PDB file of C-alpha atoms in Angstrom:
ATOM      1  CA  UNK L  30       2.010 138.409  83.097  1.00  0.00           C
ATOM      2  CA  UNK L  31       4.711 135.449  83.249  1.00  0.00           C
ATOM      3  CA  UNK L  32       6.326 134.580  86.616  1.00  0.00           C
ATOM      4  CA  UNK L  33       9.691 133.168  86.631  1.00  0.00           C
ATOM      5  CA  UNK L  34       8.839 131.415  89.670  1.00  0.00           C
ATOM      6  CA  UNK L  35       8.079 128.300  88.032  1.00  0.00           C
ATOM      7  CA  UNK L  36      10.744 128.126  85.483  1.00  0.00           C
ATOM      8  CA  UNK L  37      12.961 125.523  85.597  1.00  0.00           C
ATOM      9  CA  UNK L  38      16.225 125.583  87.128  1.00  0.00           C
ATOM     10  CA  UNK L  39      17.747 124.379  83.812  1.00  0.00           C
ATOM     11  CA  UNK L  40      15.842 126.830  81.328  1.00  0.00           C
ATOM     12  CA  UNK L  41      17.044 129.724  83.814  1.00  0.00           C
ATOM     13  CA  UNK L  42      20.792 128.678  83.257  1.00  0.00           C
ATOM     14  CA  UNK L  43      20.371 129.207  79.816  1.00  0.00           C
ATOM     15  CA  UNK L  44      20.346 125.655  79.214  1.00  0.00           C
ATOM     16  CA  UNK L  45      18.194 123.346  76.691  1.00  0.00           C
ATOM     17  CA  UNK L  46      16.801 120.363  78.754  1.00  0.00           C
ATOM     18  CA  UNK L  47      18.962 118.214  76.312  1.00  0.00           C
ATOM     19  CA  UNK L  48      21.822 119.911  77.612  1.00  0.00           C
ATOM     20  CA  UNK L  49      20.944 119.300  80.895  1.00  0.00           C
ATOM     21  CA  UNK L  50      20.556 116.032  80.779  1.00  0.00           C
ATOM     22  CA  UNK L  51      23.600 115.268  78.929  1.00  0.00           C
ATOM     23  CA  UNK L  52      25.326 116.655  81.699  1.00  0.00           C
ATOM     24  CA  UNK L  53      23.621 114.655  84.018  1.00  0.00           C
ATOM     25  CA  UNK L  54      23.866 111.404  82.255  1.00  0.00           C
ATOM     26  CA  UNK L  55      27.909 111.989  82.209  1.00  0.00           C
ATOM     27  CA  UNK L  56      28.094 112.856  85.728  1.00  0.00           C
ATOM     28  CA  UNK L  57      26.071 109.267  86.885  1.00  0.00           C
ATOM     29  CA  UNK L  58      28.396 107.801  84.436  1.00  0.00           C
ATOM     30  CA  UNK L  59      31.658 109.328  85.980  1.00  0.00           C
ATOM     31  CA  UNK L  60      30.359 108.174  89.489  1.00  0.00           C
ATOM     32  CA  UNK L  61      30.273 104.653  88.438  1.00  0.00           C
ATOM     33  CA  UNK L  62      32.747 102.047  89.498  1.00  0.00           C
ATOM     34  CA  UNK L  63      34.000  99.616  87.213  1.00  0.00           C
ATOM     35  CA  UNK L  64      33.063  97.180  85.584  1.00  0.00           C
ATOM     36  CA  UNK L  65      29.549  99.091  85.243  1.00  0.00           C
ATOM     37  CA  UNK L  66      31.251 102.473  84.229  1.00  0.00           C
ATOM     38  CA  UNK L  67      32.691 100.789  80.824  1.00  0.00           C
ATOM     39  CA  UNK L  68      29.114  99.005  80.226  1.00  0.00           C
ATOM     40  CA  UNK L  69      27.708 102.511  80.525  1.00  0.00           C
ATOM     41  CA  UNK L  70      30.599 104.077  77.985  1.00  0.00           C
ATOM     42  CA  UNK L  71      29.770 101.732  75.792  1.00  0.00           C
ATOM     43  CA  UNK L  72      26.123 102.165  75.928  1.00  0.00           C
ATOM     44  CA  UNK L  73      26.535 106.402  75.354  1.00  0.00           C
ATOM     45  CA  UNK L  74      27.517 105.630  71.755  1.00  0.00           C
ATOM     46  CA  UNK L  75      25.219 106.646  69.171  1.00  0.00           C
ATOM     47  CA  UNK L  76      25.004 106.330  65.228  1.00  0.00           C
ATOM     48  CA  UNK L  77      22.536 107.069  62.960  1.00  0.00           C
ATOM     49  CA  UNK L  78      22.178 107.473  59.092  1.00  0.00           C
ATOM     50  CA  UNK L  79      21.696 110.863  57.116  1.00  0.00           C
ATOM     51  CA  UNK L  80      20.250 111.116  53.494  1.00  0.00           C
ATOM     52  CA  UNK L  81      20.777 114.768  51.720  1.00  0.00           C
ATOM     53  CA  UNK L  82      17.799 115.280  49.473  1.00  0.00           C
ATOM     54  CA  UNK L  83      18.118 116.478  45.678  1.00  0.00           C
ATOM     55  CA  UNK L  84      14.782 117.060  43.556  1.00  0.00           C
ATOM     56  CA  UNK L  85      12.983 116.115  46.338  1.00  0.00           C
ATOM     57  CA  UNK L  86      14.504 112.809  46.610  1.00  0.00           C
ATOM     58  CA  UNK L  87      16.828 110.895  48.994  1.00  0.00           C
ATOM     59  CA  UNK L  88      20.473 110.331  47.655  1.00  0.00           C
ATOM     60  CA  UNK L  89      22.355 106.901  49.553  1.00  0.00           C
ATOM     61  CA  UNK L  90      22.528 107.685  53.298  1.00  0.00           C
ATOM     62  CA  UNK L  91      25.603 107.726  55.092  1.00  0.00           C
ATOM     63  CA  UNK L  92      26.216 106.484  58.465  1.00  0.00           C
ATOM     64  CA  UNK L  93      27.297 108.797  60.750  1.00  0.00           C
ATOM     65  CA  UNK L  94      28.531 108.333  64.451  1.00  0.00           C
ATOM     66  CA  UNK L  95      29.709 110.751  67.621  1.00  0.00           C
ATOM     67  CA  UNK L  96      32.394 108.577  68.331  1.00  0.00           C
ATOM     68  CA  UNK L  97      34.346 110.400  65.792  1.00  0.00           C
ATOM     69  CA  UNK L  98      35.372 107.078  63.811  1.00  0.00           C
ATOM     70  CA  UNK L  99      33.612 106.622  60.132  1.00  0.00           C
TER      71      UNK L  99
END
């Protein structure tokens, strides 16, 4: 006997909360003025490393980034 009362604006959207504050994090960043807007760009970058797994062991990761550049 669930209410939907208490759900969370987000969840009831049909969003994820990662979603949701993605969305947020780019709006505070568009509402920035300069020079702290580009400090903030900069900062949203992210890059990790992935390692596919054969025989139950890693293979050489590769480095990976959003930015779209490799």
């Amino acid at each position: 006997m669930a209410s939907n009362a208490a759900v969370p604006f987000w969840r009831a959207a049909g969003m994820t909360y990662i979603t949701y504050s993605n969305l947020c994090a780019n709006l505070v960043r568009q509402c920035l003025k300069e020079p702290y807007r580009s400090e903030a760009l900069t900062r949203e970058k992210v890059h990790f490393s992935a390692s596919k797994w054969v025989d139950g062991k890693p293979e050489k990761p590769t480095i990976r980034s959003d930015t779209g550049e490799e």
